């Protein structure tokens, strides 16, 4: 199995499950409350580690009680925290999440008051031995320097970059990735509601990268660096329970399949199968998911 380095965030997720999404100014009872570790990059690593990969995380933590829960969960999944930076003061990023039991939708209010993992932090990581680098596209300037440095130090290391939200000059990152993972939210912020037109516009900026856009219940779309358009439908579970982290699971499914030499089309289908399975279970435990081929076939235990 592969050795994977992920750079991005870890959060505390406070999840209130409700019968239906409340109206503004309403007061409703939560059916259930869960506190979990979250954060796009660490969610992706937690899935990859369950797929048998050896994962390391570079991100920022704080020396405060809520961080202990995050660290414990990452350690439980065997994730190496040697590259993480721990600040003495502050609060771990916290997400207040309303999970609608009716349709599995998750509404997130995210609070963050921490510096980002920096280029200087990244430079301290020995990149030898890694088979894949996955980076959340956050602080453009710092991330750009990380990508350039990774290319210089390990020209053979595949790099995926997740582009979830519009951020100042984020498109400067695109030409430095091998695989770009876009969200529908980002596409729509760029004025696109048609996925292939969006991906063609991105291809003009990053012609050497494979491009993916996850499209929720419509599955996901791809455009190979050679210009071939791809699509996989979604594979909904018997009942949608929890869509929190579906995109992060999808990203792990893609990376895992590509590391196992799948084509981009096969990887896209495998990722949709895995993400669909995840929507049918609470949290990010995929022990009941069986991969029967590179394409992945979800069976529900
Ligand atoms: P997120 O909002 O978590 O970033 P998306 O909503 O784009 O992610 O979903 C990522 C992937 O998860 C989709 O490409 C799809 O394969 C799967 N997925 C999401 N919602 C559903 C759903 N309702 N039914 C089946 N699969 C889903
Ligand atoms: C899900 C998630 C949550 C986290 C939020 C951060 O994709 O990573 O776990 O709170 O998004 O934006």
Short mmCIF file of C-alpha atoms and ligand atoms in Angstrom, two decimals:
data_model
loop_
_atom_site.label_atom_id
_atom_site.label_comp_id
_atom_site.label_asym_id
_atom_site.label_seq_id
_atom_site.Cartn_x
_atom_site.Cartn_y
_atom_site.Cartn_z
CA UNK A 1 0.00 0.00 0.00
CA UNK A 2 1.06 3.59 -0.44
CA UNK A 3 2.51 6.31 1.75
CA UNK A 4 0.39 9.47 1.55
CA UNK A 5 1.01 12.98 2.89
CA UNK A 6 -2.01 15.26 3.37
CA UNK A 7 -1.84 18.99 4.08
CA UNK A 8 -4.99 20.70 5.33
CA UNK A 9 -7.27 21.05 8.31
CA UNK A 10 -8.55 19.10 11.28
CA UNK A 11 -11.65 20.39 13.02
CA UNK A 12 -13.97 19.66 15.88
CA UNK A 13 -17.41 18.91 14.45
CA UNK A 14 -20.42 19.38 16.72
CA UNK A 15 -23.25 17.67 14.90
CA UNK A 16 -26.88 18.16 15.86
CA UNK A 17 -29.23 15.76 14.12
CA UNK A 18 -32.68 17.26 13.56
CA UNK A 19 -35.95 16.00 12.11
CA UNK A 20 -35.97 18.70 9.43
CA UNK A 21 -33.97 21.86 8.71
CA UNK A 22 -35.28 24.60 11.05
CA UNK A 23 -36.74 27.91 9.94
CA UNK A 24 -34.83 31.07 10.86
CA UNK A 25 -35.43 32.16 14.47
CA UNK A 26 -37.00 28.79 15.32
CA UNK A 27 -36.12 26.78 18.41
CA UNK A 28 -35.91 23.06 17.81
CA UNK A 29 -34.75 20.03 19.77
CA UNK A 30 -31.85 18.00 18.41
CA UNK A 31 -32.67 14.30 18.15
CA UNK A 32 -29.06 13.46 18.81
CA UNK A 33 -25.72 15.22 19.27
CA UNK A 34 -22.33 13.90 18.26
CA UNK A 35 -18.90 15.43 18.60
CA UNK A 36 -16.43 14.14 16.04
CA UNK A 37 -13.15 15.05 14.49
CA UNK A 38 -13.60 16.54 11.05
CA UNK A 39 -11.84 18.65 8.43
CA UNK A 40 -11.52 17.88 4.73
CA UNK A 41 -7.93 16.72 4.60
CA UNK A 42 -7.99 14.64 7.78
CA UNK A 43 -11.33 13.13 6.73
CA UNK A 44 -9.73 12.05 3.47
CA UNK A 45 -6.70 10.60 5.30
CA UNK A 46 -8.92 8.70 7.74
CA UNK A 47 -10.63 6.98 4.79
CA UNK A 48 -7.32 6.31 3.04
CA UNK A 49 -5.89 4.77 6.19
CA UNK A 50 -8.89 2.41 6.37
CA UNK A 51 -8.08 1.45 2.78
CA UNK A 52 -4.70 0.27 4.02
CA UNK A 53 -2.52 3.28 3.24
CA UNK A 54 0.11 4.75 5.51
CA UNK A 55 -0.91 8.37 6.04
CA UNK A 56 0.79 11.46 7.48
CA UNK A 57 -0.87 14.79 8.21
CA UNK A 58 0.55 18.31 8.08
CA UNK A 59 -1.74 20.88 9.69
CA UNK A 60 -2.19 23.13 12.71
CA UNK A 61 -3.34 22.08 16.18
CA UNK A 62 -3.66 23.97 19.44
CA UNK A 63 -2.71 22.91 22.94
CA UNK A 64 -6.27 22.89 24.33
CA UNK A 65 -8.70 20.16 25.49
CA UNK A 66 -10.72 19.95 22.25
CA UNK A 67 -7.55 19.15 20.32
CA UNK A 68 -7.16 15.96 22.35
CA UNK A 69 -10.24 14.50 20.71
CA UNK A 70 -8.82 15.30 17.29
CA UNK A 71 -5.43 13.83 18.08
CA UNK A 72 -7.00 10.69 19.62
CA UNK A 73 -9.10 10.04 16.51
CA UNK A 74 -6.20 10.55 14.13
CA UNK A 75 -3.99 8.28 16.25
CA UNK A 76 -6.76 5.64 16.33
CA UNK A 77 -6.56 5.63 12.55
CA UNK A 78 -2.79 5.28 12.62
CA UNK A 79 -2.17 8.70 11.09
CA UNK A 80 1.32 10.07 11.65
CA UNK A 81 1.18 13.54 13.22
CA UNK A 82 4.92 14.23 13.12
CA UNK A 83 4.48 17.10 10.63
CA UNK A 84 1.67 18.85 12.53
CA UNK A 85 2.40 22.13 14.29
CA UNK A 86 0.87 22.70 17.72
CA UNK A 87 0.27 26.27 18.89
CA UNK A 88 0.26 27.12 22.58
CA UNK A 89 -2.81 29.37 22.46
CA UNK A 90 -6.04 29.48 20.51
CA UNK A 91 -8.99 27.27 19.68
CA UNK A 92 -9.19 24.38 17.23
CA UNK A 93 -11.38 25.20 14.21
CA UNK A 94 -14.91 24.23 15.12
CA UNK A 95 -17.88 23.42 12.90
CA UNK A 96 -21.44 23.62 14.14
CA UNK A 97 -23.38 21.26 11.91
CA UNK A 98 -27.10 20.69 11.42
CA UNK A 99 -27.65 17.19 10.05
CA UNK A 100 -31.12 16.70 8.62
CA UNK A 101 -32.27 13.16 9.44
CA UNK A 102 -34.88 13.37 6.70
CA UNK A 103 -32.45 13.65 3.77
CA UNK A 104 -28.92 13.46 5.25
CA UNK A 105 -28.11 17.07 4.27
CA UNK A 106 -25.53 18.84 6.39
CA UNK A 107 -25.42 22.57 6.97
CA UNK A 108 -22.11 23.79 8.35
CA UNK A 109 -21.24 26.93 10.30
CA UNK A 110 -17.49 26.95 10.56
CA UNK A 111 -15.49 29.03 13.03
CA UNK A 112 -11.78 29.41 12.52
CA UNK A 113 -9.24 31.68 14.12
CA UNK A 114 -5.93 29.97 13.52
CA UNK A 115 -3.01 30.59 11.21
CA UNK A 116 -2.76 28.20 8.28
CA UNK A 117 -0.10 25.50 7.99
CA UNK A 118 2.72 27.47 6.37
CA UNK A 119 5.28 27.01 3.67
CA UNK A 120 7.96 27.03 6.39
CA UNK A 121 6.14 24.16 8.17
CA UNK A 122 5.97 22.28 4.89
CA UNK A 123 9.66 22.72 4.22
CA UNK A 124 10.44 20.80 7.39
CA UNK A 125 8.78 17.67 5.97
CA UNK A 126 11.06 15.10 4.38
CA UNK A 127 9.23 14.17 1.19
CA UNK A 128 11.32 11.11 0.48
CA UNK A 129 9.34 7.89 0.64
CA UNK A 130 5.91 9.38 -0.11
CA UNK A 131 3.85 8.04 -3.02
CA UNK A 132 1.20 10.81 -3.07
CA UNK A 133 0.77 14.38 -1.84
CA UNK A 134 -2.76 15.69 -1.27
CA UNK A 135 -3.23 19.38 -0.47
CA UNK A 136 -6.27 21.48 0.41
CA UNK A 137 -6.19 24.68 -1.63
CA UNK A 138 -6.45 27.23 1.18
CA UNK A 139 -3.94 30.06 1.64
CA UNK A 140 -2.95 30.61 -1.98
CA UNK A 141 0.49 32.12 -1.43
CA UNK A 142 1.74 29.52 1.06
CA UNK A 143 0.19 26.61 -0.81
CA UNK A 144 1.70 27.77 -4.10
CA UNK A 145 5.16 27.75 -2.57
CA UNK A 146 4.54 24.27 -1.15
CA UNK A 147 3.55 22.92 -4.56
CA UNK A 148 6.57 24.46 -6.28
CA UNK A 149 8.86 23.11 -3.55
CA UNK A 150 7.32 19.62 -3.75
CA UNK A 151 7.90 19.57 -7.52
CA UNK A 152 11.51 20.63 -7.09
CA UNK A 153 12.22 18.16 -4.31
CA UNK A 154 10.21 15.22 -5.69
CA UNK A 155 9.42 15.73 -9.39
CA UNK A 156 7.92 12.21 -9.54
CA UNK A 157 5.46 12.70 -6.64
CA UNK A 158 1.81 12.85 -7.81
CA UNK A 159 0.02 15.91 -6.38
CA UNK A 160 -3.73 16.33 -5.91
CA UNK A 161 -5.20 19.68 -4.89
CA UNK A 162 -8.72 20.14 -3.57
CA UNK A 163 -10.44 23.36 -4.61
CA UNK A 164 -13.53 23.68 -2.50
CA UNK A 165 -14.12 27.40 -2.15
CA UNK A 166 -13.25 30.49 -4.12
CA UNK A 167 -10.26 32.20 -2.50
CA UNK A 168 -8.15 35.11 -3.74
CA UNK A 169 -6.06 34.06 -6.76
CA UNK A 170 -6.67 30.35 -6.04
CA UNK A 171 -6.38 29.60 -9.78
CA UNK A 172 -2.62 30.20 -9.48
CA UNK A 173 -2.42 26.75 -7.86
CA UNK A 174 -4.03 24.90 -10.75
CA UNK A 175 -1.03 24.51 -13.08
CA UNK A 176 0.99 22.91 -10.25
CA UNK A 177 -1.29 19.91 -9.64
CA UNK A 178 -1.57 16.56 -11.40
CA UNK A 179 -5.14 16.09 -10.22
CA UNK A 180 -7.56 18.91 -9.36
CA UNK A 181 -10.62 18.10 -7.27
CA UNK A 182 -13.24 20.81 -7.62
CA UNK A 183 -16.48 21.22 -5.73
CA UNK A 184 -19.78 22.15 -7.31
CA UNK A 185 -19.79 25.15 -5.00
CA UNK A 186 -16.55 26.40 -6.55
CA UNK A 187 -17.86 25.81 -10.08
CA UNK A 188 -20.99 27.74 -9.30
CA UNK A 189 -18.99 30.58 -7.72
CA UNK A 190 -17.15 30.76 -11.07
CA UNK A 191 -20.52 31.19 -12.79
CA UNK A 192 -20.87 27.61 -14.09
CA UNK A 193 -23.86 25.35 -13.64
CA UNK A 194 -22.83 22.92 -16.37
CA UNK A 195 -19.97 20.67 -15.17
CA UNK A 196 -18.25 19.89 -18.48
CA UNK A 197 -18.20 23.56 -19.52
CA UNK A 198 -16.69 24.35 -16.11
CA UNK A 199 -14.03 21.64 -16.52
CA UNK A 200 -13.16 22.85 -20.02
CA UNK A 201 -12.63 26.34 -18.60
CA UNK A 202 -10.33 24.85 -15.92
CA UNK A 203 -8.49 22.80 -18.57
CA UNK A 204 -7.48 26.06 -20.23
CA UNK A 205 -5.72 27.08 -16.99
CA UNK A 206 -4.28 23.66 -16.11
CA UNK A 207 -3.84 21.72 -19.37
CA UNK A 208 -1.46 19.15 -17.82
CA UNK A 209 -3.79 18.09 -14.99
CA UNK A 210 -6.65 15.61 -14.76
CA UNK A 211 -9.78 17.41 -13.57
CA UNK A 212 -12.67 16.23 -11.44
CA UNK A 213 -15.83 17.98 -10.29
CA UNK A 214 -18.01 16.27 -7.65
CA UNK A 215 -21.69 17.03 -8.24
CA UNK A 216 -23.53 15.68 -5.19
CA UNK A 217 -26.47 13.42 -6.04
CA UNK A 218 -25.59 13.70 -9.75
CA UNK A 219 -22.31 11.86 -9.18
CA UNK A 220 -19.13 13.35 -10.56
CA UNK A 221 -17.62 14.58 -13.80
CA UNK A 222 -14.08 14.40 -15.10
CA UNK A 223 -11.94 15.75 -17.91
CA UNK A 224 -8.66 13.96 -18.60
CA UNK A 225 -5.57 15.96 -19.41
CA UNK A 226 -5.99 14.60 -22.93
CA UNK A 227 -9.42 16.25 -23.14
CA UNK A 228 -11.71 13.20 -22.69
CA UNK A 229 -14.91 13.99 -20.77
CA UNK A 230 -15.99 11.48 -18.11
CA UNK A 231 -19.02 10.98 -15.90
CA UNK A 232 -20.07 8.60 -13.17
CA UNK A 233 -23.56 8.63 -11.71
CA UNK A 234 -24.00 8.68 -7.95
CA UNK A 235 -24.66 5.34 -6.26
CA UNK A 236 -27.12 6.18 -3.50
CA UNK A 237 -27.36 3.83 -0.54
CA UNK A 238 -30.72 2.29 0.40
CA UNK A 239 -31.23 5.21 2.80
CA UNK A 240 -29.27 8.47 2.93
CA UNK A 241 -28.23 8.97 6.52
CA UNK A 242 -25.27 11.34 6.68
CA UNK A 243 -23.66 13.25 3.80
CA UNK A 244 -21.10 15.01 6.02
CA UNK A 245 -17.67 14.23 4.55
CA UNK A 246 -19.07 12.66 1.34
CA UNK A 247 -16.76 14.86 -0.75
CA UNK A 248 -13.75 14.03 1.42
CA UNK A 249 -14.57 10.31 1.08
CA UNK A 250 -14.95 10.77 -2.67
CA UNK A 251 -11.46 12.33 -2.81
CA UNK A 252 -10.01 9.37 -0.88
CA UNK A 253 -11.74 6.94 -3.24
CA UNK A 254 -10.16 8.65 -6.24
CA UNK A 255 -6.67 8.76 -4.76
CA UNK A 256 -6.86 5.14 -3.62
CA UNK A 257 -8.02 3.91 -7.04
CA UNK A 258 -5.38 5.93 -8.91
CA UNK A 259 -2.68 4.58 -6.58
CA UNK A 260 -3.91 1.11 -7.54
CA UNK A 261 -3.33 2.02 -11.23
CA UNK A 262 -6.99 2.52 -12.15
CA UNK A 263 -7.79 4.75 -15.13
CA UNK A 264 -9.35 8.13 -14.31
CA UNK A 265 -12.73 6.78 -15.46
CA UNK A 266 -12.45 3.71 -13.22
CA UNK A 267 -11.30 5.90 -10.33
CA UNK A 268 -14.27 8.24 -10.82
CA UNK A 269 -16.69 5.32 -10.58
CA UNK A 270 -14.87 3.82 -7.58
CA UNK A 271 -14.99 7.18 -5.79
CA UNK A 272 -18.73 7.59 -6.43
CA UNK A 273 -19.38 4.05 -5.16
CA UNK A 274 -17.40 4.70 -1.99
CA UNK A 275 -18.92 8.16 -1.38
CA UNK A 276 -22.40 6.75 -1.99
CA UNK A 277 -21.76 4.02 0.57
CA UNK A 278 -20.59 6.67 3.05
CA UNK A 279 -23.87 8.61 2.65
CA UNK A 280 -25.65 5.53 4.01
CA UNK A 281 -23.67 5.31 7.24
CA UNK A 282 -23.03 7.66 10.14
CA UNK A 283 -19.51 9.05 10.23
CA UNK A 284 -16.47 7.96 8.28
CA UNK A 285 -16.19 4.27 9.02
CA UNK A 286 -16.07 2.21 5.83
CA UNK A 287 -15.46 -1.21 7.36
CA UNK A 288 -18.66 -2.52 5.75
CA UNK A 289 -17.63 -1.45 2.25
CA UNK A 290 -16.19 -4.14 0.02
CA UNK A 291 -14.21 -3.27 -3.04
CA UNK A 292 -14.75 -6.07 -5.50
CA UNK A 293 -12.87 -4.57 -8.43
CA UNK A 294 -10.99 -1.39 -9.26
CA UNK A 295 -14.37 0.11 -10.04
CA UNK A 296 -15.57 -0.66 -6.55
CA UNK A 297 -18.87 -2.30 -5.86
CA UNK A 298 -20.70 -1.21 -2.77
CA UNK A 299 -22.34 -3.85 -0.68
CA UNK A 300 -24.18 -2.85 2.43
CA UNK A 301 -23.67 -4.95 5.53
P1 LIG B 1 -19.44 17.53 -0.34
O1 LIG B 1 -20.61 18.46 -0.37
O2 LIG B 1 -19.37 16.62 0.84
O3 LIG B 1 -18.13 18.23 -0.58
P2 LIG B 1 -20.62 16.37 -2.77
O4 LIG B 1 -22.01 16.71 -2.34
O5 LIG B 1 -20.15 17.01 -4.02
O6 LIG B 1 -19.56 16.55 -1.59
O7 LIG B 1 -20.57 14.80 -2.97
C1 LIG B 1 -19.37 14.10 -3.22
C2 LIG B 1 -19.73 12.75 -3.82
O8 LIG B 1 -20.51 12.04 -2.85
C3 LIG B 1 -20.58 12.85 -5.06
O9 LIG B 1 -19.77 12.90 -6.21
C4 LIG B 1 -21.38 11.55 -4.98
O10 LIG B 1 -20.63 10.49 -5.56
C5 LIG B 1 -21.52 11.30 -3.49
N1 LIG B 1 -22.82 11.79 -3.02
C6 LIG B 1 -23.12 12.98 -2.46
N2 LIG B 1 -24.44 13.09 -2.18
C7 LIG B 1 -24.99 11.92 -2.56
C8 LIG B 1 -26.29 11.37 -2.55
N3 LIG B 1 -27.33 12.10 -2.08
N4 LIG B 1 -26.47 10.13 -3.02
C9 LIG B 1 -25.45 9.39 -3.48
N5 LIG B 1 -24.19 9.84 -3.54
C10 LIG B 1 -23.96 11.08 -3.09
C1 LIG B 2 -16.79 18.00 5.83
C2 LIG B 2 -15.90 18.90 6.67
C3 LIG B 2 -16.24 18.84 8.14
C4 LIG B 2 -15.64 20.14 8.62
C5 LIG B 2 -15.90 21.09 7.46
C6 LIG B 2 -14.75 22.05 7.25
O1 LIG B 2 -16.39 18.05 4.48
O2 LIG B 2 -14.54 18.57 6.50
O3 LIG B 2 -15.74 17.69 8.81
O4 LIG B 2 -16.19 20.62 9.77
O5 LIG B 2 -16.07 20.28 6.31
O6 LIG B 2 -15.01 22.92 6.18
#
